[in-house]
Every structure is written in C-alpha cells, then in structure tokens.
Short mmCIF file of C-alpha atoms in Angstrom, two decimals:
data_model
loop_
_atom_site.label_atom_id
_atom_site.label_comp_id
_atom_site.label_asym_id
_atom_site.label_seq_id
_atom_site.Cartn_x
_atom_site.Cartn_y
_atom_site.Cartn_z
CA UNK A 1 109.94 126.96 131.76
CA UNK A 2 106.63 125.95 130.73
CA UNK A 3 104.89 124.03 133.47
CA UNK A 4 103.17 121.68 130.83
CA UNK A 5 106.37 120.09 129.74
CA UNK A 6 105.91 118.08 133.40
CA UNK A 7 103.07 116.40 131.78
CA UNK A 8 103.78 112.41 131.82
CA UNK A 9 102.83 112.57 127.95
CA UNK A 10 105.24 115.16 127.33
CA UNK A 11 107.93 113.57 129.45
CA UNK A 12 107.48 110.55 127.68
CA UNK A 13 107.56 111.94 124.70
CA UNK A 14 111.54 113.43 125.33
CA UNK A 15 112.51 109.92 126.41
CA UNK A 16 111.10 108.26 123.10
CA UNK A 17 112.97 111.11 121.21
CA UNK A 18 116.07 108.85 121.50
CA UNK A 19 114.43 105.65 120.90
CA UNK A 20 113.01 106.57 117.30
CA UNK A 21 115.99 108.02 116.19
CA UNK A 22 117.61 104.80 116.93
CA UNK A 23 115.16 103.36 115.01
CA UNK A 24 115.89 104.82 111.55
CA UNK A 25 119.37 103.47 111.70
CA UNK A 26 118.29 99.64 112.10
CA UNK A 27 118.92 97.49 109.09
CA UNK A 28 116.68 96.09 106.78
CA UNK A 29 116.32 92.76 108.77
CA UNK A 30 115.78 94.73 112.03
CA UNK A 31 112.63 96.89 110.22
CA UNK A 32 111.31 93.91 108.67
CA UNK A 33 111.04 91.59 111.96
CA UNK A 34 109.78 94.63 113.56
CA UNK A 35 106.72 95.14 111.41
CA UNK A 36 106.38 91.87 111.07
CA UNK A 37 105.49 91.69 115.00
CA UNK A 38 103.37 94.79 115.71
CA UNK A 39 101.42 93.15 112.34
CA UNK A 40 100.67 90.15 113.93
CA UNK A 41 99.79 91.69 117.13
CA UNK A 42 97.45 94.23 115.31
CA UNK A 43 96.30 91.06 112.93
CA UNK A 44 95.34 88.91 115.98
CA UNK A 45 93.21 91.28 117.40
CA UNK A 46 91.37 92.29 114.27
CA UNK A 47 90.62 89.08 113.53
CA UNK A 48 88.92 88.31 117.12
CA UNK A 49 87.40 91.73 117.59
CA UNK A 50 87.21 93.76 114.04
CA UNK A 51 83.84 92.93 112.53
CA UNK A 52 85.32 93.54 108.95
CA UNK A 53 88.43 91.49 109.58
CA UNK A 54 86.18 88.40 111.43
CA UNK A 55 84.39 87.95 108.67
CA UNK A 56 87.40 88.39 105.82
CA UNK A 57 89.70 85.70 108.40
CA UNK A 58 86.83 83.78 107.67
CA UNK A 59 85.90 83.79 103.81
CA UNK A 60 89.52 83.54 102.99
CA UNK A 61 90.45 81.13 105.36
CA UNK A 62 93.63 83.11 106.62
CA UNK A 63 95.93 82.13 109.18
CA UNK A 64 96.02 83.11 112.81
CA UNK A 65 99.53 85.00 112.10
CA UNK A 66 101.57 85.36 108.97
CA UNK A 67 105.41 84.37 108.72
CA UNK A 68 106.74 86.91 106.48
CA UNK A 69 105.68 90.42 105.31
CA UNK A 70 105.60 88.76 102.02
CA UNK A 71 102.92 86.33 102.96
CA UNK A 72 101.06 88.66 104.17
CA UNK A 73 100.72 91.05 101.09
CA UNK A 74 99.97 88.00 98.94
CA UNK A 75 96.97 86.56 101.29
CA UNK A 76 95.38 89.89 102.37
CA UNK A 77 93.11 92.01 99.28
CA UNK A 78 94.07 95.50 99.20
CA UNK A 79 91.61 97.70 101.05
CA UNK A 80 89.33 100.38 99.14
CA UNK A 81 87.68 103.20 100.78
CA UNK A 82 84.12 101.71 99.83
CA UNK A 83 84.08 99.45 102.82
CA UNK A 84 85.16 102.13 104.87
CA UNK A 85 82.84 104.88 103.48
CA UNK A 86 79.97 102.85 103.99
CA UNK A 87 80.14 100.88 107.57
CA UNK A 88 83.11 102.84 109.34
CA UNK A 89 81.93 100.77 112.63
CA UNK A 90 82.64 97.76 110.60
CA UNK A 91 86.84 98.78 111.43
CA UNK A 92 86.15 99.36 115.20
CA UNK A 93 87.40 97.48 117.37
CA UNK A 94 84.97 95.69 119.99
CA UNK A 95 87.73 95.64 122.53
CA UNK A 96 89.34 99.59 121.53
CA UNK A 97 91.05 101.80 123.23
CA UNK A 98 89.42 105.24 124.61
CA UNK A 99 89.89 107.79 121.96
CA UNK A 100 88.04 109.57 119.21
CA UNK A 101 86.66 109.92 115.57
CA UNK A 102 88.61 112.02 113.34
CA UNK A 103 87.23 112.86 109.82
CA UNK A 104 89.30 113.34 106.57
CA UNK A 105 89.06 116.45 104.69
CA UNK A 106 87.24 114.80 102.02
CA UNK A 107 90.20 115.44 99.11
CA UNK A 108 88.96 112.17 97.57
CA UNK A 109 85.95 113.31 97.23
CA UNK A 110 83.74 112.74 100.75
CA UNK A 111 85.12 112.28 104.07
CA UNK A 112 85.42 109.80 106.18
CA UNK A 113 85.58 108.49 109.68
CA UNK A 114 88.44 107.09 111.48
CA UNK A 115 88.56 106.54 114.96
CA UNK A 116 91.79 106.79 116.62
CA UNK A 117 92.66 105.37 120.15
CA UNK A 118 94.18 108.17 122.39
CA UNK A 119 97.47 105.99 123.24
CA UNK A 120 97.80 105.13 119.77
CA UNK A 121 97.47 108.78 118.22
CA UNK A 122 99.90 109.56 120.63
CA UNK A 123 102.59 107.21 119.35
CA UNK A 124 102.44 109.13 115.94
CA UNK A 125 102.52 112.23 117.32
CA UNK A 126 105.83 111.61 119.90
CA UNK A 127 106.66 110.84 115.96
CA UNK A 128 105.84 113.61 114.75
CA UNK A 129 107.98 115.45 117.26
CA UNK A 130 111.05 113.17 116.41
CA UNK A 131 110.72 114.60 112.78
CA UNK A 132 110.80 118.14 114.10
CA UNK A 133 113.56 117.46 116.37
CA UNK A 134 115.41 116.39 113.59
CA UNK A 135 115.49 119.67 111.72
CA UNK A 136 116.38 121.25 115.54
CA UNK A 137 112.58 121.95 116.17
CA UNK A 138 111.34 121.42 120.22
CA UNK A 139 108.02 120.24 120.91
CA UNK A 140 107.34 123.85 122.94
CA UNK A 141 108.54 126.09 120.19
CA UNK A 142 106.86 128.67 118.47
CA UNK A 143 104.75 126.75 115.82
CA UNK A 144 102.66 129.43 113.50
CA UNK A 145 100.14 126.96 111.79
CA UNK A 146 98.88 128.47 108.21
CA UNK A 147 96.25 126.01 108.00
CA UNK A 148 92.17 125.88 108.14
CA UNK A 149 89.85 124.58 111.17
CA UNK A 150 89.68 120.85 111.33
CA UNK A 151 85.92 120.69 111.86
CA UNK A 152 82.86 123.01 111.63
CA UNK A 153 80.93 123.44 114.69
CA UNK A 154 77.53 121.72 114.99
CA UNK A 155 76.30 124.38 117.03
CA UNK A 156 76.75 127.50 118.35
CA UNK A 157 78.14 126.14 121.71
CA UNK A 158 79.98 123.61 120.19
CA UNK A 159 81.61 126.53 118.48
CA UNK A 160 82.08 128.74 121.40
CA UNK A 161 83.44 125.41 123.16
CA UNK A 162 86.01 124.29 120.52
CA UNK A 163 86.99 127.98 119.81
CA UNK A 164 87.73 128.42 123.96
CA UNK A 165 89.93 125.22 124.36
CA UNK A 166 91.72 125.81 121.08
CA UNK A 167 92.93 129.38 121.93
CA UNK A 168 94.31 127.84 125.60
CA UNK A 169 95.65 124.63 124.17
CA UNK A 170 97.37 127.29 121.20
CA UNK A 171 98.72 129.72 124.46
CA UNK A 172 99.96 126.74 126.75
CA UNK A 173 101.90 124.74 123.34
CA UNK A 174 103.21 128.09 122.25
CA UNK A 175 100.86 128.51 118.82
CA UNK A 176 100.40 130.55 116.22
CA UNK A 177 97.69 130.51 114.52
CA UNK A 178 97.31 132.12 111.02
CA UNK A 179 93.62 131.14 109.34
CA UNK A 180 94.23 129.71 105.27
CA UNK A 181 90.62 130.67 103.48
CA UNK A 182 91.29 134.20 102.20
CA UNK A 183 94.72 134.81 101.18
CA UNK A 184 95.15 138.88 99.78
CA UNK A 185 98.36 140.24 99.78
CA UNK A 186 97.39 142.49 102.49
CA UNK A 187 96.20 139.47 104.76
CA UNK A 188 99.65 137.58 103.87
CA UNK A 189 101.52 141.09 104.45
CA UNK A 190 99.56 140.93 108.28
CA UNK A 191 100.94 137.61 108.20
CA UNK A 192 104.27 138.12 107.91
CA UNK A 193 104.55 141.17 110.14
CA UNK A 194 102.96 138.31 112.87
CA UNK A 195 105.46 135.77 112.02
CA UNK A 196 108.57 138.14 112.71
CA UNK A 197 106.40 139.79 115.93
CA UNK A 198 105.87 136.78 117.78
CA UNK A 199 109.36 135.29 116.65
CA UNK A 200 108.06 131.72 115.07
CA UNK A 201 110.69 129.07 114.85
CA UNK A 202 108.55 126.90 112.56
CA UNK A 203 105.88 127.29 110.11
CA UNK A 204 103.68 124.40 109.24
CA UNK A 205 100.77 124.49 106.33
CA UNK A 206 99.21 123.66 103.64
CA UNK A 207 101.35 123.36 100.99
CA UNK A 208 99.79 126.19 98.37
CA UNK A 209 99.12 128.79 101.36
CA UNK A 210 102.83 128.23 102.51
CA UNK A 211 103.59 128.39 98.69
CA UNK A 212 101.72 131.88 98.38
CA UNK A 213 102.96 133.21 101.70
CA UNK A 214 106.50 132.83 99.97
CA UNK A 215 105.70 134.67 96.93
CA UNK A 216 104.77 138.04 99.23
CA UNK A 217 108.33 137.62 100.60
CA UNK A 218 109.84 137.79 97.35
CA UNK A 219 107.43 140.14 96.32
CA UNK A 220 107.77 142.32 99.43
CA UNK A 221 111.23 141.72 100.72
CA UNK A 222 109.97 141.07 104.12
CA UNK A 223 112.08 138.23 105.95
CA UNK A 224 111.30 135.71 108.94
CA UNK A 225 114.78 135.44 110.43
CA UNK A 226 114.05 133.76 113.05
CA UNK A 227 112.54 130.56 111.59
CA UNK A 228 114.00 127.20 111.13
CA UNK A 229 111.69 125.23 109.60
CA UNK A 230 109.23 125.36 107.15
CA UNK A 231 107.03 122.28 106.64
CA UNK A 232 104.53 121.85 103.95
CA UNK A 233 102.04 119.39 104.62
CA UNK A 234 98.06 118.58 103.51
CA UNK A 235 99.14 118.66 99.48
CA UNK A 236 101.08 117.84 96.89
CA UNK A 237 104.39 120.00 97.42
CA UNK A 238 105.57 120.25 93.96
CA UNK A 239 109.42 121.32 92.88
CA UNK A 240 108.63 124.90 92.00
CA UNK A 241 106.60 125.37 95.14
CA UNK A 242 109.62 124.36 96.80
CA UNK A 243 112.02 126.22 95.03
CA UNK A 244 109.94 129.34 96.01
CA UNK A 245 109.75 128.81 99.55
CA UNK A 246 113.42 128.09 100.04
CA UNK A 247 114.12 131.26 98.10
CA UNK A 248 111.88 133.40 100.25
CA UNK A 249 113.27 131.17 103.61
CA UNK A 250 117.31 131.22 102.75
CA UNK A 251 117.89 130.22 106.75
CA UNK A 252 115.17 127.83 106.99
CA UNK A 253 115.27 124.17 106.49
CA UNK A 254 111.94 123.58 104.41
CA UNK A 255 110.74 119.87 104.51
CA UNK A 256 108.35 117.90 103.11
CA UNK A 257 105.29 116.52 105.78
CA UNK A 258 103.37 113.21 104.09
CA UNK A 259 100.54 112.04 106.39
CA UNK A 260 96.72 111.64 106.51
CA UNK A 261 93.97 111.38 109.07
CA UNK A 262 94.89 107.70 108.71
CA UNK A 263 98.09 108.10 109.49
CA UNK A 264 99.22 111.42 110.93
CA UNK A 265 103.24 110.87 109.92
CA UNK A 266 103.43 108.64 106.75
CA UNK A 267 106.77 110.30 105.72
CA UNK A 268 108.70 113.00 105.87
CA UNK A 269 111.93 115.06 104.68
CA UNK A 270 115.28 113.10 106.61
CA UNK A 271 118.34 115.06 106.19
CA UNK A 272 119.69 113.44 103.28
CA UNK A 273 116.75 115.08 101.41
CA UNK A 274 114.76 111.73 100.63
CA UNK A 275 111.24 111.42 101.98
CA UNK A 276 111.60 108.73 104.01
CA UNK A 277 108.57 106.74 105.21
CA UNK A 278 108.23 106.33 109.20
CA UNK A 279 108.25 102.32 109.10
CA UNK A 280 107.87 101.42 112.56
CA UNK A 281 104.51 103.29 112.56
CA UNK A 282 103.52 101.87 109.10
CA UNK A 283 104.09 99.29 106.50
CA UNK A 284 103.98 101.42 103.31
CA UNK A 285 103.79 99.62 99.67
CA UNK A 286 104.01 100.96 96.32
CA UNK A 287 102.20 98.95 93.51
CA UNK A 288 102.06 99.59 90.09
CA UNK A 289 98.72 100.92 88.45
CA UNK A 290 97.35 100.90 84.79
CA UNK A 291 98.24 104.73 84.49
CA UNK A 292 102.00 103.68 84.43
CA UNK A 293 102.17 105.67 88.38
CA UNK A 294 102.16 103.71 91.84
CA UNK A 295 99.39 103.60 94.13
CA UNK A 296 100.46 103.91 97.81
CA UNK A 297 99.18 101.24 99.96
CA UNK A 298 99.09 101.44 103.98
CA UNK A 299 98.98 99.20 106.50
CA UNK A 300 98.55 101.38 109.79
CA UNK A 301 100.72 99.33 112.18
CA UNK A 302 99.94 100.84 115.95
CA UNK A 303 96.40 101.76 115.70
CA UNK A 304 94.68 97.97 117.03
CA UNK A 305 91.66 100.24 118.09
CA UNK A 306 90.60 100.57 114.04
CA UNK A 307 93.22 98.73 112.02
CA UNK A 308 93.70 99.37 108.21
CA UNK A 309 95.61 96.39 106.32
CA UNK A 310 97.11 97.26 102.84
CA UNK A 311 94.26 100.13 102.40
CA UNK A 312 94.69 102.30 99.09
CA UNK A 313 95.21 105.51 100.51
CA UNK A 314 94.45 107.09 96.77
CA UNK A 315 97.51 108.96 96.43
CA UNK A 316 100.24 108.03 93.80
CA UNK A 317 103.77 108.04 93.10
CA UNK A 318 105.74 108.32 90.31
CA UNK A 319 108.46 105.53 91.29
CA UNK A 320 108.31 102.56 93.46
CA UNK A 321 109.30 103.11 97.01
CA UNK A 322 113.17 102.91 97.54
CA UNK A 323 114.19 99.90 99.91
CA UNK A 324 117.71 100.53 101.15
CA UNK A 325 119.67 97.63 103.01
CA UNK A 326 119.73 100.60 106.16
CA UNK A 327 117.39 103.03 107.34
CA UNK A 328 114.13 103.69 106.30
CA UNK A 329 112.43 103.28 102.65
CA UNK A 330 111.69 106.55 100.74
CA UNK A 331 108.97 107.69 98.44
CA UNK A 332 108.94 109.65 95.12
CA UNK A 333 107.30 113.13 95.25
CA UNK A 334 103.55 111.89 96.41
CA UNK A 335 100.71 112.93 94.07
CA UNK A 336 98.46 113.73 95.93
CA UNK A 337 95.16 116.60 96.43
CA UNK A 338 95.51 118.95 93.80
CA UNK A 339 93.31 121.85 94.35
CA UNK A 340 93.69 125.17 92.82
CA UNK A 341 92.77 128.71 94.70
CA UNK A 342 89.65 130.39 94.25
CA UNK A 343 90.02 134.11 93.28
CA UNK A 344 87.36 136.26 94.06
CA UNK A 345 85.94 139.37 92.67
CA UNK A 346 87.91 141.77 94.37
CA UNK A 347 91.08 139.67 94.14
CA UNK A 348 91.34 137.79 96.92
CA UNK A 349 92.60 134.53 96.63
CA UNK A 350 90.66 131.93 98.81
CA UNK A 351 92.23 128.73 99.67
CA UNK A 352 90.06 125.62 98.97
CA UNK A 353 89.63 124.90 102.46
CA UNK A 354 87.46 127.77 103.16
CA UNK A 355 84.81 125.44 100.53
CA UNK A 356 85.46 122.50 102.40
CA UNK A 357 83.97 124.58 105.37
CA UNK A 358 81.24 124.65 103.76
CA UNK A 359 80.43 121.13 103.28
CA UNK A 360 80.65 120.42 107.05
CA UNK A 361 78.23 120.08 110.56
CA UNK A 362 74.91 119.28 108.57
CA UNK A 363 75.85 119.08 104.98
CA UNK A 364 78.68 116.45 105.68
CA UNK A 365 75.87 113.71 105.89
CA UNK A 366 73.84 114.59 102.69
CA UNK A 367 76.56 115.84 100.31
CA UNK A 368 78.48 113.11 98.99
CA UNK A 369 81.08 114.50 96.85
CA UNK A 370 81.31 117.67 94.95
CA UNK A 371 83.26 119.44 92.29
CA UNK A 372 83.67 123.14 91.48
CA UNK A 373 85.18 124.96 88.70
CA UNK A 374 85.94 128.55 87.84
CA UNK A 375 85.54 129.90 84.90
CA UNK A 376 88.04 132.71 83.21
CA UNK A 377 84.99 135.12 84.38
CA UNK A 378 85.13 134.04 87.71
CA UNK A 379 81.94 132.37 87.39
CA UNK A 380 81.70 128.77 89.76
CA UNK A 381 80.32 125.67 88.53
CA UNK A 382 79.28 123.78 91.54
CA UNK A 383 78.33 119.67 91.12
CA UNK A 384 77.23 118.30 93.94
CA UNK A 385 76.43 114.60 94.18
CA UNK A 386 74.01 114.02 97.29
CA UNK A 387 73.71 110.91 99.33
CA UNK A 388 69.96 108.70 98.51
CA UNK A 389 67.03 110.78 99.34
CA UNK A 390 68.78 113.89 100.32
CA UNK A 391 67.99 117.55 100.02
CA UNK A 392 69.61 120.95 100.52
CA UNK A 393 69.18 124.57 100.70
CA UNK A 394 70.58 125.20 96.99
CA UNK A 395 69.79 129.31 97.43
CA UNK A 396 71.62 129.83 101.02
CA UNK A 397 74.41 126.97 99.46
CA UNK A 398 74.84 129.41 96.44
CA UNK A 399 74.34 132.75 97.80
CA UNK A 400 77.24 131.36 101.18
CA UNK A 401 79.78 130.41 98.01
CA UNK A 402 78.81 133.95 95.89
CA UNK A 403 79.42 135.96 99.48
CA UNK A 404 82.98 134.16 99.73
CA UNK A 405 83.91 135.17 95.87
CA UNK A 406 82.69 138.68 96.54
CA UNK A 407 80.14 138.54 93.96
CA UNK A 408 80.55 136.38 91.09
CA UNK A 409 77.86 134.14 89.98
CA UNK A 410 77.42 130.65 91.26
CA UNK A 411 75.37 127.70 89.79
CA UNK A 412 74.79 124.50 91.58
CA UNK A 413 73.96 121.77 89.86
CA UNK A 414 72.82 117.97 91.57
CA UNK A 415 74.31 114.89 89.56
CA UNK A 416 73.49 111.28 90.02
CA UNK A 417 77.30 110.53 90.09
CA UNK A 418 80.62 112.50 89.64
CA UNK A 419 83.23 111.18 87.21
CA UNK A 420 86.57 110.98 88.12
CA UNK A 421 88.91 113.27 87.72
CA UNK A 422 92.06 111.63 86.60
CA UNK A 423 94.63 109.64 88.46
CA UNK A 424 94.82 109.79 92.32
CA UNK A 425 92.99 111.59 94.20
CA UNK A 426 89.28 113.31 93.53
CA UNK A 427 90.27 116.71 92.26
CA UNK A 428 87.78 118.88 93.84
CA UNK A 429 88.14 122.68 92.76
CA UNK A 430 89.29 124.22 89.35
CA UNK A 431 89.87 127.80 88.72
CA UNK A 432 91.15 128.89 85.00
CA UNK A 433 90.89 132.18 86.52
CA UNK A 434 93.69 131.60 88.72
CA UNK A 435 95.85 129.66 86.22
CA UNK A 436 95.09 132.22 83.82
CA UNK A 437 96.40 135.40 86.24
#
C-alpha cells in the first residue's frame, strides 16, 4: 500500500470521488442554482477585494449579487487577456488564499500569470481524479506523462531543486515520465519498450506526441497491453489523431482532456463519448464570433483567490455548447493550439515545446510573442516581437534553435508587432517540411 494515500488530501480526495459523480447526474435546475451560488460567493469577494473587479463594480454600477445566470452574462463585459497580460496583480485577491503563480504556455502568443490558491487548485484536481476514475483510472496508478517541463529553471539550483522534488514526487505518485521535445523513432521505440516495462495503466500527453507515439505502434507492431487509458490533453485532438491512437490502443479507452492553466479540468471525454464540460468547477459559454465559429468564454467558479468572470479563453468551437435538461453541457471538438513539429536535419522530429523552452527563465520577460516557420529546406524563420526597450542575445538565440534542428539555418528577425494568425488561438510554429514528409 502506498503510505501517501493516508495523506488528508488524498483521503479527501476518495470521499469527494462519490460526491462529483453525483454531481453530473443533477438536472438542469440543480446545475444552474449551483453556479449561480459559488458565483455570487466568488462575485462578492471580487468586488470587495479584487482591484480589477472594485473598480469595474464601480464604473458599471453592478449589483452586490446577481439573480440569475442570465443577468449576470448580460451586466458583466467579457474579459480579454489584455487586462490580464498587463497588471496580473490587478486579479489578486487582497484577502487570497496561500498558493502560487502558475504561467501558461504562451499558445496565444505570450504567457501569462495566474495565481492559484492551494485549496482551490486542489478542488480541480480531486476533479481531475473523478474523470480518471471514470474510465477505471486510481489516483496511485501508473501514470507515464509524454509531456514537456512546465517551467525553465532560473538558475542552476533552482534546476537542481525542481529536478530533485520532481523525481520523488514522480516515485511516491507512481510516475512515468517520458520527455516530448525530440521525438525519433528510435526515442519513441525506447518509449514504448518503457511503457510495457514499467506496466503503465494510463498515458497522458500532448495531443501530437501521443498522436506520433501511436503511429510507431502501427508502424512497429509493438503493443501496451496493459494500459487503460489514453488521454490527450494540451492541443487540439483532431478526428484522425484519434482514429490513430485508438487503432494503435485497441484495449484502451482514449479520451479527450480540455483544460488550461486557468482552469486545469474545463472538460473532458464522459462515457457517452460527448465532451462534457465540468460545471460545478466552471460556468462555460459559447458565443458566436464574426468567423461563423464560437468563442469559449469562462467564468472560473472556485478560484476566489484570482477570479476570472466570462474571460475569452481564445479557443473556439465549431457549435454552440449542448445544454441538456440532465447532466452536464458538452462542447464541439475545441479549436484550439495548433502547432506543427519541427523536423530537424537528421530527422528528428521535435515537438514545439522544446521552443517554448526556449523562451523561458530570462527571455519570458523581454520576448513578447514569437512566430517560427519552416521552410521545405528546413530552414526557420524566427519573428520575435520584444516587449518596449528590450534586447536579446540574437547569436546564442539562433545558434540554441540551429543546435536543436541539427544544423539547418536559422534567421531571427525583431518586428514591431505580429499579425494574427487566423481564428483562435496565436499559431506559433509552422513547418512545410513536416507537412510536406
């Protein structure tokens, strides 16, 4: 037995198993009155102690607590990430919980901070882990997690630090961890032979490196009996992607994991094969845009500490969310990041992440946004759009992205101001070469 399941969080966590399973059989009526209450509660603080939401109680005159869900969408503006982007203390709470900042991965285009009290964060995840118990998942099972580091170190210590207590925390919660940047066929071969070795029950990822990880199975006719999930998570899991990894998984259940550093669980796969949205941790609406899609609004329901009300995530939807008279609403197939693979001189196919690493610790505060795209060559065009009055090492920034494609040639170019890249959210990296092979 491990010892750590005697944890009060983790016994906690089993009794609240029950409870939120309960929860996605209330009716309509039962949802509604239940958002409508942890809104309120959320509302009255921010509006006392939220900086941001003091002053926007005050300029729009809004009331002390709202009587319907439907009042409340018509009174409060949606929420860009401007405001948040450029005062993130504005959204902290003066009265807050103890917790921590946690930064996006920057898929729409620079990240940001969100600050996340501990009690809070552990709501969504005792979530989380009703989601996995659903597909027959236990919190202590053996998780391998294809997936990239969440931060870059600001130091060497901080390295050595964050390295240390990730290996223990991996060992004690039963992990497996299998890195995402560079993705060969003999590094997703290793992979494999590690997933049927250590016997994981569940594999968790991004969705393209879960996606690619699939294609070797095919390709190689190596199997993972012994797993019963397979979650895709981080982007845009698209139909073929899917079809692939249930082909290469026949005994696996593979679902569909929506959430954000906002929100860890937004939605996710139910049996019945809809992605249904987890509405007693968020009020999620759908409303139409000008490019005939539907931008996904969220209003972050237990997280009082550094509330969100109707913010525009900046992901999209083809259809308007489904509201059934039972259960839990579902979303449409989220568009969401898009970015394509590197491939790199020798082959190697690098997952976008392993850039992203690049663009933490000290760069995160002068680069604002930036855009690369591969040429049919294997050449990279790299834009980079730099926060007022900042400057960079182009060379070591250039010869660091050349070293990771094994050679090709890299050209960085600074731009006022990147343009957008379509619909949703800020398509970072292009590669013809890999659409092309």
């Amino acid at each position: 037995m491990n010892i750590i399941k005697l944890l009060p969080r983790f016994r906690e966590a089993y009794r609240m198993l029950s409870t939120l399973e309960a929860r996605e059989n209330w009716s309509r009526e039962e949802i509604q009155q239940f958002q409508l209450e942890r809104l309120n509660q959320s509302w009255a603080h921010a509006r006392n102690h939220v900086p941001y939401y003091r002053q926007l109680a005050t300029e729009l005159h809004l009331p002390k607590k709202f009587t319907t869900l439907t009042e409340f969408q018509h009174l409060i503006p949606p929420l860009s990430k401007d405001p948040l982007r450029s005062d993130p203390t504005s959204f902290l709470s003066r009265q807050r919980q103890r917790g921590s900042w946690h930064w996006t991965s920057g898929s729409t285009g620079m990240p940001l901070g969100l600050y996340w009290g501990n009690q809070s964060r552990l709501e969504v995840l005792r979530a989380k882990y009703r989601f996995y118990a659903s597909w027959g998942v236990d919190i202590f099972d053996r998780f391998a997690y294809l997936w990239g580091d969440n931060q870059a170190p600001t130091s060497w210590w901080s390295g050595f630090c964050s390295s240390l207590w990730q290996r223990i925390s991996d060992r004690l919660r039963n992990r497996v961890r299998l890195p995402s940047y560079q993705l060969c066929k003999a590094t997703l071969s290793a992979y494999l032979d590690r997933l049927s070795k250590t016997r994981a029950v569940a594999l968790y990822g991004l969705s393209s490196a879960i996606h690619l990880l699939a294609k070797e199975v095919i390709e190689s006719s190596k199997g993972c009996e012994g797993l019963r999930m397979v979650c895709l998570t981080g982007e845009p899991a698209l139909p073929p992607m899917l079809h692939t990894v249930r082909q290469a998984f026949p005994n696996a259940s593979t679902v569909v994991e929506y959430g954000a550093t906002e929100c860890e669980l937004i939605a996710g796969t139910a049996q019945d094969g809809l992605l249904r949205a987890r509405e007693d941790l968020v009020h999620v609406e759908t409303v139409a845009n000008n490019q005939g899609q539907y931008d996904i609004l969220l209003t972050v329901l237990c997280n009082p500490s550094a509330p969100l009300f109707r913010y525009v995530i900046g992901d999209t939807t083809e259809e308007p969310m489904t509201i059934p008279p039972q259960g839990f609403g579902s979303l449409s197939p989220i568009c969401g990041r898009s970015d394509d693979i590197l491939i790199s001189r020798t082959g190697t196919m690098i997952h976008p992440t392993r850039v992203d690493l690049l663009f933490e610790g000290g760069l995160r505060s002068k680069v604002r946004r930036y855009q690369a795209h591969q040429t049919e060559d294997g050449s990279l065009e790299l834009r980079l759009e730099l926060e007022s009055h900042a400057t960079i090492d182009i060379s070591s920034l250039q010869q660091n992205l050349s070293d990771i494609l094994d050679g090709f040639r890299v050209h960085i170019t600074v731009v006022e101001n990147l343009p957008s890249t379509g619909a949703g959210k800020h398509r970072a990296i292009r590669s013809e070469l890999a659409n092309s092979s």
